[in-house]
Short mmCIF file of C-alpha atoms in Angstrom, two decimals:
data_model
loop_
_atom_site.label_atom_id
_atom_site.label_comp_id
_atom_site.label_asym_id
_atom_site.label_seq_id
_atom_site.Cartn_x
_atom_site.Cartn_y
_atom_site.Cartn_z
CA MET A 1 -35.54 171.70 -92.24
CA ARG A 2 -34.31 172.60 -95.93
CA GLY A 3 -33.66 168.81 -96.37
CA GLN A 4 -37.37 167.93 -95.42
CA LEU A 5 -39.02 170.74 -97.36
CA LEU A 6 -36.88 169.54 -100.42
CA ALA A 7 -37.82 165.55 -99.29
CA GLY A 8 -41.39 166.96 -99.28
CA ILE A 9 -40.83 168.95 -102.50
CA PHE A 10 -39.73 165.31 -104.30
CA VAL A 11 -42.47 163.10 -102.57
CA LEU A 12 -45.32 165.63 -104.08
CA GLY A 13 -43.91 165.58 -107.46
CA TRP A 14 -43.26 161.97 -107.74
CA LEU A 15 -46.88 161.43 -106.27
CA SER A 16 -48.39 163.73 -108.45
CA ALA A 17 -46.71 162.42 -111.69
CA GLY A 18 -47.06 158.91 -111.22
CA VAL A 19 -44.22 156.18 -111.42
CA ALA A 20 -43.85 153.99 -114.96
CA GLY A 21 -45.31 150.50 -114.52
CA ALA A 22 -46.86 151.53 -110.99
CA SER A 23 -50.20 149.81 -110.19
CA GLU A 24 -53.12 151.70 -108.88
CA LEU A 25 -53.88 150.00 -105.44
CA PRO A 26 -56.85 148.65 -104.49
CA GLY A 27 -58.20 150.44 -101.14
CA LYS A 28 -57.81 147.35 -98.96
CA ILE A 29 -54.04 146.73 -100.74
CA ALA A 30 -53.10 150.10 -100.04
CA ALA A 31 -54.05 150.35 -96.39
CA MET A 32 -52.30 147.24 -95.41
CA CYS A 33 -49.18 148.78 -97.31
CA VAL A 34 -49.21 151.65 -95.03
CA GLN A 35 -50.18 150.05 -91.81
CA GLY A 36 -47.24 147.34 -92.66
CA GLN A 37 -44.91 150.58 -93.10
CA LEU A 38 -46.05 152.17 -90.16
CA ASN A 39 -45.18 149.13 -87.77
CA ALA A 40 -41.77 148.63 -89.20
CA LEU A 41 -41.20 152.13 -88.32
CA GLY A 42 -42.22 151.76 -85.06
CA TYR A 43 -45.64 153.05 -84.73
CA PRO A 44 -48.24 150.04 -84.15
CA VAL A 45 -51.21 149.89 -85.77
CA GLY A 46 -52.15 146.78 -84.14
CA THR A 47 -53.66 144.27 -86.59
CA ILE A 48 -52.47 144.52 -90.39
CA ASP A 49 -56.51 144.16 -91.79
CA GLY A 50 -56.52 146.60 -94.30
CA GLN A 51 -59.11 148.85 -92.54
CA ILE A 52 -57.86 152.38 -91.80
CA GLY A 53 -59.33 152.64 -88.12
CA PRO A 54 -58.36 154.55 -84.75
CA ARG A 55 -54.92 153.26 -84.24
CA SER A 56 -53.85 153.50 -87.81
CA ILE A 57 -54.94 157.28 -87.89
CA ALA A 58 -53.16 158.29 -84.52
CA ALA A 59 -49.90 156.07 -85.56
CA ALA A 60 -49.82 157.88 -89.11
CA GLU A 61 -50.61 161.76 -87.02
CA ARG A 62 -47.52 160.59 -84.37
CA TYR A 63 -45.36 159.50 -87.28
CA ALA A 64 -45.97 162.56 -89.27
CA ALA A 65 -45.26 165.05 -86.59
CA GLU A 66 -42.31 163.47 -85.34
CA SER A 67 -41.04 163.18 -88.92
CA LYS A 68 -42.32 166.56 -89.91
CA LEU A 69 -44.07 164.45 -93.13
CA GLU A 70 -46.64 166.86 -93.89
CA THR A 71 -46.99 165.96 -97.48
CA VAL A 72 -49.85 163.87 -98.06
CA GLY A 73 -52.71 164.89 -95.42
CA ALA A 74 -54.29 162.73 -93.01
CA LEU A 75 -54.40 159.22 -93.31
CA SER A 76 -57.61 157.74 -94.27
CA ALA A 77 -58.85 154.81 -96.52
CA ALA A 78 -58.88 157.69 -99.55
CA THR A 79 -55.45 158.49 -98.61
CA ALA A 80 -53.53 154.87 -98.04
CA GLU A 81 -52.29 154.80 -101.30
CA LEU A 82 -50.43 158.20 -101.15
CA TRP A 83 -49.43 157.70 -97.67
CA CYS A 84 -47.47 154.27 -98.93
CA ARG A 85 -45.82 155.68 -101.79
CA ALA A 86 -44.85 158.60 -99.66
CA LEU A 87 -43.28 156.53 -96.94
CA ALA A 88 -41.61 154.42 -99.48
CA ALA A 89 -40.43 157.75 -101.37
CA HIS A 90 -39.27 159.16 -98.06
CA ASP A 91 -37.31 155.64 -96.33
CA PRO A 92 -35.98 152.78 -98.61
CA LYS A 93 -36.55 150.30 -96.12
CA LEU A 94 -40.21 150.78 -97.10
CA VAL A 95 -39.85 150.14 -100.45
CA ALA A 96 -40.77 146.24 -99.84
CA PHE A 97 -44.09 146.82 -98.88
CA LEU A 98 -44.91 149.19 -101.95
CA ASP A 99 -43.54 146.27 -103.87
CA ARG A 100 -45.47 143.48 -102.66
CA ALA A 101 -48.55 146.12 -102.78
CA GLU A 102 -48.21 146.65 -106.57
CA GLU A 103 -47.94 143.12 -106.85
CA ALA A 104 -50.95 142.18 -105.07
CA ALA A 105 -52.61 144.78 -107.29
CA GLU A 106 -51.45 143.48 -110.19
CA LEU A 107 -52.63 139.56 -109.40
CA ALA A 108 -55.86 141.28 -108.69
CA GLY A 109 -56.48 142.73 -111.82
CA ARG A 110 -55.38 139.49 -113.42
CA SER A 111 -57.93 136.89 -114.71
CA TYR A 112 -58.26 134.20 -112.17
CA GLY A 113 -57.53 131.49 -114.03
CA THR A 114 -59.19 128.08 -113.02
CA ALA A 115 -61.28 130.22 -110.32
CA ASP A 116 -62.94 132.36 -113.37
CA ASP A 117 -64.40 128.61 -114.70
CA PHE A 118 -66.72 128.52 -111.39
CA ARG A 119 -70.42 130.42 -111.12
CA TYR A 120 -70.44 133.48 -108.55
CA ASP A 121 -73.82 134.07 -106.95
CA ILE A 122 -72.22 137.63 -105.08
CA ALA A 123 -74.27 139.81 -103.11
CA ALA A 124 -74.44 143.42 -104.18
CA ASN A 125 -72.67 144.91 -100.64
CA VAL A 126 -70.05 142.36 -100.77
CA PRO A 127 -66.54 144.59 -101.34
CA ALA A 128 -64.65 143.55 -104.14
CA ASP A 129 -61.25 143.26 -102.26
CA GLU A 130 -63.24 140.13 -100.28
CA VAL A 131 -64.08 138.86 -103.75
CA ASP A 132 -60.71 139.22 -105.09
CA VAL A 133 -59.48 136.92 -101.71
CA ILE A 134 -61.95 134.50 -102.75
CA LYS A 135 -60.97 134.23 -106.06
CA ARG A 136 -57.29 134.13 -106.00
CA THR A 137 -57.12 131.43 -103.11
CA THR A 138 -59.69 129.09 -104.96
CA ALA A 139 -57.22 129.13 -107.76
CA MET A 140 -54.31 128.70 -105.65
CA ALA A 141 -56.20 125.67 -104.12
CA GLU A 142 -56.92 124.10 -107.52
CA THR A 143 -52.88 124.76 -108.40
CA TYR A 144 -52.12 123.07 -105.10
CA LEU A 145 -54.05 119.75 -105.60
CA MET A 146 -53.21 119.58 -109.54
CA ALA A 147 -49.37 119.79 -108.10
CA ASN A 148 -49.75 117.59 -105.18
CA PHE A 149 -52.02 114.67 -106.29
CA GLY A 150 -52.77 115.23 -109.72
CA SER A 151 -56.17 115.69 -109.54
CA GLY A 152 -58.08 118.94 -108.28
CA ILE A 153 -62.16 119.54 -110.00
CA PRO A 154 -62.25 119.13 -113.31
CA GLU A 155 -63.01 121.99 -115.47
CA ALA A 156 -66.72 120.75 -116.61
CA LYS A 157 -67.41 120.42 -112.72
CA ARG A 158 -66.19 123.44 -112.09
CA LYS A 159 -68.29 125.26 -114.55
CA ARG A 160 -71.15 123.82 -112.79
CA ILE A 161 -70.56 124.70 -109.25
CA THR A 162 -71.63 128.05 -107.73
CA ILE A 163 -69.84 130.04 -104.99
CA LYS A 164 -72.28 132.22 -103.20
CA ILE A 165 -70.53 134.95 -101.01
CA VAL A 166 -72.50 137.47 -98.62
CA ALA A 167 -71.89 140.02 -96.28
CA THR A 168 -74.70 139.39 -93.82
CA GLY A 169 -72.59 138.73 -90.83
CA LYS A 170 -75.32 136.17 -89.93
CA GLY A 171 -73.47 133.04 -91.83
CA ASN A 172 -75.28 130.26 -93.64
CA GLN A 173 -78.70 130.60 -92.80
CA GLU A 174 -79.76 127.66 -94.95
CA HIS A 175 -80.85 124.39 -93.98
CA GLY A 176 -77.91 122.15 -92.55
CA GLY A 177 -75.76 125.62 -92.92
CA GLY A 178 -75.76 126.04 -89.31
CA GLY A 179 -74.81 129.80 -89.52
CA GLY A 180 -71.33 129.40 -90.32
CA VAL A 181 -68.62 131.56 -91.80
CA ALA A 182 -68.10 129.06 -94.54
CA THR A 183 -69.77 126.18 -95.57
CA ALA A 184 -68.83 123.46 -98.61
CA PHE A 185 -72.34 121.80 -99.44
CA ALA A 186 -76.17 123.27 -100.21
CA GLY A 187 -78.01 120.11 -99.33
CA THR A 188 -76.23 117.37 -101.58
CA LYS A 189 -74.33 119.50 -103.97
CA GLN A 190 -71.22 121.12 -104.05
CA ARG A 191 -71.59 124.85 -103.43
CA PRO A 192 -69.48 126.83 -101.31
CA PHE A 193 -70.71 129.95 -99.06
CA PHE A 194 -68.76 132.74 -97.84
CA ASP A 195 -70.04 135.35 -95.39
CA VAL A 196 -67.46 138.11 -95.68
CA ALA A 197 -69.03 140.13 -92.43
CA HIS A 198 -69.01 137.52 -90.14
CA VAL A 199 -67.20 137.69 -87.18
CA GLN A 200 -64.88 134.54 -87.87
CA TRP A 201 -63.68 136.32 -91.13
CA ASN A 202 -60.87 138.15 -91.44
CA GLN A 203 -60.05 137.14 -87.74
CA ASN A 204 -57.56 139.07 -85.79
CA SER A 205 -54.70 136.86 -86.07
CA GLN A 206 -52.14 139.03 -84.17
CA GLY A 207 -49.59 136.76 -82.86
CA ARG A 208 -50.44 134.06 -85.01
CA GLY A 209 -47.28 135.00 -87.46
CA TRP A 210 -49.75 135.88 -90.33
CA THR A 211 -52.10 138.61 -91.71
CA ASN A 212 -55.85 138.46 -91.06
CA GLU A 213 -55.91 138.25 -94.87
CA ALA A 214 -54.28 134.92 -95.10
CA ASP A 215 -56.31 133.56 -92.20
CA SER A 216 -59.52 134.21 -94.73
CA MET A 217 -57.60 132.65 -97.56
CA LYS A 218 -57.50 129.56 -95.19
CA THR A 219 -60.88 129.64 -94.57
CA VAL A 220 -61.60 129.28 -98.73
CA ALA A 221 -58.78 126.43 -99.36
CA HIS A 222 -60.46 124.22 -96.29
CA GLU A 223 -63.84 124.77 -97.96
CA TYR A 224 -62.31 123.85 -101.54
CA ALA A 225 -60.58 120.95 -100.00
CA HIS A 226 -64.13 119.71 -98.71
CA ILE A 227 -65.39 120.16 -102.45
CA TRP A 228 -62.25 117.93 -103.65
CA GLN A 229 -63.29 115.33 -101.19
CA GLY A 230 -66.54 115.15 -102.61
CA GLU A 231 -65.04 114.72 -105.82
CA LEU A 232 -63.28 111.85 -105.05
CA GLY A 233 -66.59 110.69 -103.26
CA ALA A 234 -65.45 110.46 -99.90
CA ILE A 235 -68.25 113.16 -98.66
CA SER A 236 -71.32 115.00 -99.53
CA GLY A 237 -73.70 117.15 -97.98
CA SER A 238 -75.57 113.91 -96.99
CA ARG A 239 -73.19 110.95 -96.77
CA GLN A 240 -70.05 111.07 -94.87
CA PRO A 241 -68.82 107.61 -94.23
CA LEU A 242 -65.39 108.70 -93.03
CA PRO A 243 -65.32 110.08 -89.36
CA GLY A 244 -65.75 113.60 -88.73
CA TRP A 245 -61.99 114.20 -87.49
CA VAL A 246 -60.87 112.45 -90.86
CA ASN A 247 -62.93 115.30 -93.25
CA GLU A 248 -62.34 118.13 -91.06
CA GLY A 249 -58.82 117.20 -90.42
CA ILE A 250 -58.24 116.60 -93.90
CA ALA A 251 -59.90 119.87 -94.85
CA GLU A 252 -57.73 121.89 -92.29
CA TYR A 253 -54.77 120.51 -93.21
CA LEU A 254 -55.09 121.03 -96.90
CA GLY A 255 -56.14 124.65 -95.87
CA TYR A 256 -53.28 125.44 -94.28
CA ARG A 257 -51.21 123.58 -96.83
CA VAL A 258 -52.14 125.55 -99.73
CA ILE A 259 -51.43 129.10 -97.91
CA VAL A 260 -47.90 127.89 -96.65
CA ASP A 261 -47.32 126.46 -100.31
CA ALA A 262 -48.21 130.28 -101.35
CA GLY A 263 -45.67 131.44 -99.11
CA LEU A 264 -48.35 133.77 -96.57
CA MET A 265 -48.27 131.39 -93.71
CA ASN A 266 -45.00 129.52 -92.16
CA TRP A 267 -45.76 125.90 -91.24
CA GLU A 268 -43.67 126.21 -87.91
CA ASN A 269 -46.45 128.76 -86.73
CA VAL A 270 -49.22 126.71 -87.84
CA ARG A 271 -48.65 123.70 -85.76
CA PRO A 272 -48.50 125.04 -82.36
CA PHE A 273 -51.64 127.22 -83.43
CA VAL A 274 -53.53 124.50 -84.49
CA LEU A 275 -52.35 122.70 -81.07
CA ASN A 276 -53.40 125.18 -78.90
CA GLY A 277 -57.04 125.26 -80.46
CA ALA A 278 -57.48 121.32 -80.03
CA MET A 279 -56.32 121.82 -76.48
CA GLN A 280 -59.62 123.87 -75.89
CA ASP A 281 -62.17 121.49 -76.29
CA GLN A 282 -60.74 118.50 -78.15
CA LEU A 283 -57.79 116.68 -76.43
CA GLY A 284 -60.05 116.05 -73.34
CA THR A 285 -61.36 112.80 -74.67
CA PRO A 286 -60.09 110.06 -77.06
CA LEU A 287 -59.90 111.06 -80.97
CA ASP A 288 -62.79 108.68 -81.51
CA LYS A 289 -65.00 110.38 -79.23
CA ILE A 290 -64.86 114.15 -80.05
CA THR A 291 -68.11 115.33 -79.97
CA ALA A 292 -66.97 119.31 -80.68
CA TRP A 293 -66.11 120.14 -84.22
CA PRO A 294 -62.70 117.84 -84.64
CA GLY A 295 -60.75 119.98 -87.35
CA HIS A 296 -57.89 120.46 -84.93
CA ALA A 297 -57.46 117.12 -83.37
CA GLY A 298 -58.24 115.89 -87.10
CA PHE A 299 -55.17 118.18 -88.17
CA LEU A 300 -53.03 116.87 -85.24
CA ALA A 301 -54.10 113.17 -86.67
CA ILE A 302 -53.72 113.93 -90.47
CA ASP A 303 -50.38 115.49 -89.96
CA TRP A 304 -49.04 112.41 -88.05
CA LEU A 305 -50.53 110.18 -90.48
CA VAL A 306 -49.14 111.98 -93.74
CA GLU A 307 -45.57 112.19 -92.09
CA SER A 308 -45.18 108.38 -90.68
CA SER A 309 -47.46 106.78 -94.00
CA PRO A 310 -45.34 105.11 -96.88
CA ASN A 311 -47.62 106.57 -99.17
CA GLY A 312 -46.88 110.19 -97.84
CA LEU A 313 -49.34 113.18 -98.80
CA PRO A 314 -51.14 111.06 -101.98
CA ALA A 315 -52.39 108.73 -98.99
CA LEU A 316 -55.32 111.60 -98.65
CA ARG A 317 -56.45 111.02 -102.13
CA GLN A 318 -56.26 107.02 -101.99
CA LEU A 319 -58.24 107.35 -99.30
CA GLY A 320 -61.03 109.59 -101.07
CA GLU A 321 -60.93 107.63 -103.43
CA ALA A 322 -61.35 104.09 -102.02
CA VAL A 323 -64.13 105.06 -99.86
CA GLY A 324 -65.94 106.92 -102.90
CA GLU A 325 -65.26 103.22 -104.68
CA GLY A 326 -67.67 101.78 -101.86
CA ARG A 327 -64.30 100.49 -99.78
CA SER A 328 -65.16 100.31 -95.99
CA THR A 329 -63.66 102.92 -93.72
CA LYS A 330 -61.37 100.77 -92.16
CA ALA A 331 -60.10 98.97 -95.59
CA ALA A 332 -59.24 102.19 -97.03
CA PHE A 333 -57.79 103.66 -94.00
CA TYR A 334 -55.68 100.84 -94.02
CA ASP A 335 -54.63 100.87 -97.61
CA ALA A 336 -53.87 104.44 -97.63
CA PHE A 337 -51.88 104.89 -94.48
CA GLY A 338 -50.46 101.42 -93.86
CA LEU A 339 -51.73 100.65 -90.49
CA GLU A 340 -55.51 99.75 -89.04
CA LEU A 341 -57.40 102.68 -87.85
CA ASP A 342 -57.90 100.75 -84.35
CA ASP A 343 -54.47 100.62 -84.23
CA PHE A 344 -53.95 104.59 -85.17
CA TYR A 345 -56.63 105.31 -82.32
CA ALA A 346 -54.60 103.18 -79.84
CA GLN A 347 -51.28 105.20 -80.89
CA PHE A 348 -53.11 108.61 -80.60
CA GLU A 349 -54.64 107.95 -77.43
CA ALA A 350 -51.00 106.87 -75.94
CA TRP A 351 -49.72 110.41 -77.46
CA ARG A 352 -52.71 112.69 -76.08
CA PRO A 353 -52.08 112.55 -72.53
CA LEU A 354 -48.37 113.36 -73.26
CA VAL A 355 -49.35 116.66 -75.23
CA VAL A 356 -52.18 117.52 -72.36
CA ARG A 357 -49.34 117.44 -69.96
CA ASN A 358 -46.71 119.04 -71.64
CA PRO A 359 -48.21 120.73 -75.07
CA GLY A 360 -44.94 122.78 -75.47
CA GLN A 361 -43.28 119.33 -76.45
CA ALA A 362 -45.89 118.03 -78.20
CA PHE A 363 -44.33 117.61 -81.51
CA ALA A 364 -41.09 116.74 -79.87
CA ILE A 365 -42.04 113.87 -77.95
CA ARG A 366 -44.61 112.62 -80.76
CA PRO A 367 -43.01 109.05 -82.13
CA LYS A 368 -43.22 107.81 -85.31
CA LEU A 369 -46.54 105.85 -86.11
CA ILE A 370 -45.68 101.92 -85.92
CA MET A 371 -47.14 100.69 -89.15
CA ALA A 372 -48.58 97.54 -89.95
CA ASN A 373 -45.75 95.80 -91.55
#
């Protein structure tokens, strides 16, 4: 008991005095920190979503009672940072969670680099944490495109594009928006849109291998990929010469690649998750006959093409530029990937029923594509 009392006095003093160089933690970052700590301690909070709800509060109460930690009061959104710091002081294994939270807070306080070039139309009720997620991911996506393709959205163009952010829960209600959580175009204009109160934003990602925030970041990167496709001339709000599975497959593929590159997802988790999505409503029919949103099947196709094509990842830029220059879809596809579009459809169709019968072996049984040469 004496040791616990001394530990409590130390924690209180450490919290009140502060730590040299420590960053103040924004609410969502602090909440995710303490949620991660409680999970690591064996007091499950459910999904780490940055929201202090009943499960998080109950887990904290149980831990406080069993560990005699009575120095920071009940867990709430207001006390999440105190809890995060107290737990890190109480158990050295939990310091890593605080370190990551402080890194995130420091990043949130910085300028957003290329993302600052865009114009923003942000509704008054949008939480600052969500704006931070969108701006950080926007900068990440631009960095990834420049590093891997040598082209992104030029600065002059960025300064003319508005990113609209709302929190209505109704999605994009504009003409052509379809109520979507996120879209890339408004009519013919590049104009990303995000509804951070939509049910598909901050999806429960439990079991996927990544956080809810990382899932939302993928959504942002997906739309940024569409904007980049538009910059290449391959797509607009009124013109889509490429098949839907190509457009959505590239955006989905690059969306995940951006977040994997940032270390927030693992490719070994991404591919089976996307495959599972494709199994729901897309792999019951040939690739070129899909009538549902084709992003998951498109991801599988683009992943296969990038892996097998002699041009590799740069083939995606080559395809977009060729279409933007007026080449036919079939000619652009052949030049970019090294095989005829119809040949690819045939090879995908040979693989598809094998996947449907044995999805657990889908990637193990996927052969190298037979190229034209």
